[in-house]
Coordinates of C-alpha atoms (C1' of nucleotides) in Angstrom, one line a residue:
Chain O
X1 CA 111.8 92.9 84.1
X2 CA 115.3 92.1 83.8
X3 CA 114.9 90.1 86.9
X4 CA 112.8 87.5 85.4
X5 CA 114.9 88.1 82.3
X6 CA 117.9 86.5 83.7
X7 CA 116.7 84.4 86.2
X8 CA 114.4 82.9 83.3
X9 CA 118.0 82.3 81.8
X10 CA 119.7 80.7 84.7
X11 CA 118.2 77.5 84.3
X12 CA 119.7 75.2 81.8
X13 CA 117.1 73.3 80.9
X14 CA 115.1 76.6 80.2
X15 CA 118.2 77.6 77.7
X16 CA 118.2 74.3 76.0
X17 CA 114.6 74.8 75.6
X18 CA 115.1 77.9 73.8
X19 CA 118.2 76.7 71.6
X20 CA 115.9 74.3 70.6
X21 CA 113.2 76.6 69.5
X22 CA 115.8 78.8 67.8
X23 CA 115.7 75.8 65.3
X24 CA 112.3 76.3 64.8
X25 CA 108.7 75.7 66.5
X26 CA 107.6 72.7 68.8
X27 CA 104.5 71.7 70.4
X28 CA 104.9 71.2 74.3
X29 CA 105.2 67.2 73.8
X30 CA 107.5 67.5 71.3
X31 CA 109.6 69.4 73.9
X32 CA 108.8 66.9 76.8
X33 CA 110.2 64.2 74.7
X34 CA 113.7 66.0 74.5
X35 CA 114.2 66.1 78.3
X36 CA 114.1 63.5 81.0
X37 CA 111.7 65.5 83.2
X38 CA 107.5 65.2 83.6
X39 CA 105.4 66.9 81.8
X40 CA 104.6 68.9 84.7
X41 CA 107.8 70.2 85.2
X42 CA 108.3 71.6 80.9
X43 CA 105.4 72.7 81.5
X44 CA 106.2 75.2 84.3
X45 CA 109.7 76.6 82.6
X46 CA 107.6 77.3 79.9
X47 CA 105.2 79.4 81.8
X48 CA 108.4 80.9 83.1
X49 CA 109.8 81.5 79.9
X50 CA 106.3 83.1 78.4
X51 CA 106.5 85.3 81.7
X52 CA 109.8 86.6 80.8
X53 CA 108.8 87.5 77.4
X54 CA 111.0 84.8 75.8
X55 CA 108.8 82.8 73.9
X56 CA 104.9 82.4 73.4
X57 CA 102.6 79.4 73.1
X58 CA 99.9 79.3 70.7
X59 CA 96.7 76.8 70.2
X60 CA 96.7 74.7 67.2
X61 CA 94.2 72.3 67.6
X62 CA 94.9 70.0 70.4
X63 CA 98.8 71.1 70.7
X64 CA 100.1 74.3 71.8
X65 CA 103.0 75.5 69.5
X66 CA 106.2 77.1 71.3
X67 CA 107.9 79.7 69.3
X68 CA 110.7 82.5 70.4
X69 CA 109.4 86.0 71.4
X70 CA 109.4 88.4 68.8
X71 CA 111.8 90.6 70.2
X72 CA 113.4 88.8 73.3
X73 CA 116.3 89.3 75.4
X74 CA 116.4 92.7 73.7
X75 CA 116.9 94.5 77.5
X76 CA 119.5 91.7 79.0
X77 CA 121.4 92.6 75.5
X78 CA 121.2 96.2 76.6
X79 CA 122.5 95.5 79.9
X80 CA 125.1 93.3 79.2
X81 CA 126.2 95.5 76.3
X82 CA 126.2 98.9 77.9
X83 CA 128.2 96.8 81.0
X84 CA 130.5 95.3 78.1
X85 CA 131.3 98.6 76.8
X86 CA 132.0 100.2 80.0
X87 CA 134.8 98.0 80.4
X88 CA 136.0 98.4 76.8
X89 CA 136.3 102.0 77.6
X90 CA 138.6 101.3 80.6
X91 CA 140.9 99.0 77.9
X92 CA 140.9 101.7 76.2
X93 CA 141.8 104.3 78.6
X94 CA 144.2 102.3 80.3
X95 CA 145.9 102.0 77.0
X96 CA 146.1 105.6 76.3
X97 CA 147.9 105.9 79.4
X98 CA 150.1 103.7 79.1
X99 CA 151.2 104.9 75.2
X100 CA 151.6 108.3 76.9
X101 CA 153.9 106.7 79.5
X102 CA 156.3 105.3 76.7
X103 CA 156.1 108.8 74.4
Chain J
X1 CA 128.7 78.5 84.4
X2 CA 125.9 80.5 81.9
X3 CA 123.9 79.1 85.2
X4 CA 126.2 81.0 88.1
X5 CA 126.6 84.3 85.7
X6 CA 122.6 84.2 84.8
X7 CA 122.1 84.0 88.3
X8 CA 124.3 86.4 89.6
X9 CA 122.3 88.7 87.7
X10 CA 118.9 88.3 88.3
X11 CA 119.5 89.9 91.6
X12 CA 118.8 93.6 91.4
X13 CA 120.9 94.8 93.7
X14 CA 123.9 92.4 92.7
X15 CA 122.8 94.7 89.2
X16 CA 123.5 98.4 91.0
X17 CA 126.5 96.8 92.8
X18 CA 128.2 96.4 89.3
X19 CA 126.5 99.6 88.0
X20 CA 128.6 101.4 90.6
X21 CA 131.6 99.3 90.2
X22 CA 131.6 100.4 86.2
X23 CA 131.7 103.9 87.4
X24 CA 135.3 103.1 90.1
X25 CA 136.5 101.0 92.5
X26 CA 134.8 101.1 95.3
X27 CA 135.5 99.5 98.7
X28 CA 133.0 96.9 100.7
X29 CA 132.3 99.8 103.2
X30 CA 131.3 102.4 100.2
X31 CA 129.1 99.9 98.8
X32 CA 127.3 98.6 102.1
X33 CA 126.9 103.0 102.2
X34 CA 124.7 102.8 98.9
X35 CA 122.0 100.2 100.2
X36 CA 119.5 99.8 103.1
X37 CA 120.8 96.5 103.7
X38 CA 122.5 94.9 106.5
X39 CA 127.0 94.7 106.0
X40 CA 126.2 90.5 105.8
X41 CA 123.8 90.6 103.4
X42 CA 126.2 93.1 100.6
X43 CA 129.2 91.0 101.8
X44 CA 127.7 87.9 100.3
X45 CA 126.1 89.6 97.3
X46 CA 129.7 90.5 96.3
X47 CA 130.9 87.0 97.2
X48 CA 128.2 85.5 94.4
X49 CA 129.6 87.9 92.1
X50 CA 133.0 87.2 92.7
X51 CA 132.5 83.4 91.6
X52 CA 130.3 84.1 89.0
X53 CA 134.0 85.9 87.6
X54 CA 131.7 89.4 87.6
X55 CA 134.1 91.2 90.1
X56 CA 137.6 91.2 92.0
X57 CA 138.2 92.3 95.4
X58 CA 141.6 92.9 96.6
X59 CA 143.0 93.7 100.1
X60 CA 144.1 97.6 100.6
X61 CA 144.9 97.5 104.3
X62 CA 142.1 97.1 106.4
X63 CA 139.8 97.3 103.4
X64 CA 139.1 95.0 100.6
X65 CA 138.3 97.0 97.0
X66 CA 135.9 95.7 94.4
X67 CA 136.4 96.1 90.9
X68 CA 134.9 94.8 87.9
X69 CA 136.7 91.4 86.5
X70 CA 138.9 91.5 83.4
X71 CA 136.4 90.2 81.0
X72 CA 133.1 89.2 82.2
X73 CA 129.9 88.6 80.7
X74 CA 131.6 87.5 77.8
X75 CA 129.9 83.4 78.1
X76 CA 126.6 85.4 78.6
X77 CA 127.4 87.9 75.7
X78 CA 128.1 85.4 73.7
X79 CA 124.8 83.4 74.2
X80 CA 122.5 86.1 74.1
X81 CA 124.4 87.9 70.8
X82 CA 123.9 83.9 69.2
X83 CA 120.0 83.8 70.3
X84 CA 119.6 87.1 69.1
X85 CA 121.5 86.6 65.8
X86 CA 118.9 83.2 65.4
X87 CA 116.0 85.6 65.8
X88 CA 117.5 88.0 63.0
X89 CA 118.3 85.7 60.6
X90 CA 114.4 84.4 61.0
X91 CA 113.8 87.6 60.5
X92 CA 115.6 88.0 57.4
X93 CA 114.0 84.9 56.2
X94 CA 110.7 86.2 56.3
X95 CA 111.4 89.3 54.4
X96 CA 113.1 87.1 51.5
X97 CA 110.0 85.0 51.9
X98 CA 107.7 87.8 51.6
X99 CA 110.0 89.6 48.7
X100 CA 109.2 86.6 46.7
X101 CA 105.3 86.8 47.3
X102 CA 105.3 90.4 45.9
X103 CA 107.9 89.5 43.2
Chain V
dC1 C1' 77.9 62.6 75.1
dC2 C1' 82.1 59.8 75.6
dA3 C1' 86.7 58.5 75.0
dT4 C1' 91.1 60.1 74.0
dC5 C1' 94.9 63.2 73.4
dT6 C1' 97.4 67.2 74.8
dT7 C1' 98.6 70.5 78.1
dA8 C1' 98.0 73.1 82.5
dT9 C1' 97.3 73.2 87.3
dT10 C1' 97.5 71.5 92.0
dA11 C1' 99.5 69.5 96.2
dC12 C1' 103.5 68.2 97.9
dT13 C1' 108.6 67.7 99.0
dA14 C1' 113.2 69.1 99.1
dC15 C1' 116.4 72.4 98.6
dA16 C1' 118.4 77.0 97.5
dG17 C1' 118.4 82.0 97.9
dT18 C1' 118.1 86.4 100.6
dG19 C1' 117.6 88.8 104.4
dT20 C1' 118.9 89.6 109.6
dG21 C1' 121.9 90.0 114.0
dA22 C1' 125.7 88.1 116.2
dT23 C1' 130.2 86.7 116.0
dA24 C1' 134.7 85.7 114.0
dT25 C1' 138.7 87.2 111.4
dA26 C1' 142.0 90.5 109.6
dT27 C1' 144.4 94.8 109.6
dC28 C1' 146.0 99.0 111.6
dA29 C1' 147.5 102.2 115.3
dA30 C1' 149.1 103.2 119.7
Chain B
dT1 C1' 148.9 93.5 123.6
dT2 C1' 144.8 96.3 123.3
dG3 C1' 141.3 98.7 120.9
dA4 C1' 139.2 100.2 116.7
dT5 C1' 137.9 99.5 112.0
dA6 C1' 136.7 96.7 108.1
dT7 C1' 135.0 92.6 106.3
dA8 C1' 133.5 87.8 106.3
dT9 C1' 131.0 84.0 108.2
dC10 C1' 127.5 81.7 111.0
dA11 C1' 122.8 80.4 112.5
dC12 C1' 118.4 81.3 111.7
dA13 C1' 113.8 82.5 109.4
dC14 C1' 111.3 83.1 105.4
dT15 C1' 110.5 82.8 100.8
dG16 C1' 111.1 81.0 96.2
dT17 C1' 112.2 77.3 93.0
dA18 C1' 112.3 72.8 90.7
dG19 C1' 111.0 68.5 90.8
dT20 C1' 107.2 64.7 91.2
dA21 C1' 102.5 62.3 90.7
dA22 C1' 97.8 63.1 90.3
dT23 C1' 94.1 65.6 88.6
dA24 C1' 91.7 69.1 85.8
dA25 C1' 90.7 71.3 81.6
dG26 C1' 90.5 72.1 76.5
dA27 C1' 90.2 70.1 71.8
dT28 C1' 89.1 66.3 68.6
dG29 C1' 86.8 62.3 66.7
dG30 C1' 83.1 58.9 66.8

DNA sequence: CCATCTTATTACTACAGTGTGATATATCAA
DNA sequence: TTGATATATCACACTGTAGTAATAAGATGG
């Protein structure tokens, strides 16, 4: 899962895609028309993105609506977090050591 | 560079490689010891992870030891922690929004 | 049904990624 | 220098990805 999380995420075209749903929903087109790429090609990042749990698409009438996941990039958070905080804790020790070196 | 981080960790095994390098250094060797795969094929995992800025290596004689970098994942920290701060405040909206309803 | 609009899918090309074994490079020890 | 150890790099095969144009499929309106 995280696989598809991040590899969804290494494409920047797939990131500006979801900055710009951050500012709200778009219909497919309304996406095409931000990008200089075919139709074809939005269209498959975002069936990449829906794979990777990242947004969804849903009918309304002739469009299909792109909105965020409900709650996306919840387990890359955790991961980059609890890899964050790992090296915190070495700050941290490294600091102790060296405030015992100068007492 | 979101791109060459992103990337970097879609991998899997690039993944345990820094799992065990948030646990201690470890040298090339020790890590080509905790895989089924070929010396080459670890060798040029940790190369992608060295220019993604995820790890170090540094000679120690004949042996070259792999560390975690100084502060990684902070680009990618920060755009997840801003996505995910997007979602909340959406979030948020929506309860205000529904408050109001009931109010 | 037919025409149109919107989106998805297919067939294709080009390139990048991941794995391998073989080989090159670097360091150490004698 | 020679030999051993440790790591990197090369050449190759295979697979996956991202792009395109063309076509298919779903929805709407007349």
């Amino acid at each position: 899962m995280l696989d598809e999380t991040f590899r969804a995420l290494a494409d920047p075209t797939r990131r500006s895609i979801i900055d710009i749903l951050a500012a709200g929903d778009r219909s497919v087109g309304e996406l095409v028309d931000q990008f200089d790429f075919a139709q074809s090609g939005i269209s498959r990042h975002l069936t990449v993105l829906e794979r990777a749990n990242l947004i969804v698409r849903r009918r309304a009438g002739q469009k299909r609506i792109c909105s965020l996941a409900a709650n996306p990039l919840e387990e890359a958070d955790d991961w980059i977090r609890r890899y964050r905080e790992h090296w915190g804790a070495r700050l941290d020790r490294l600091e102790v050591h060296l405030a015992e070196d100068e007492g």
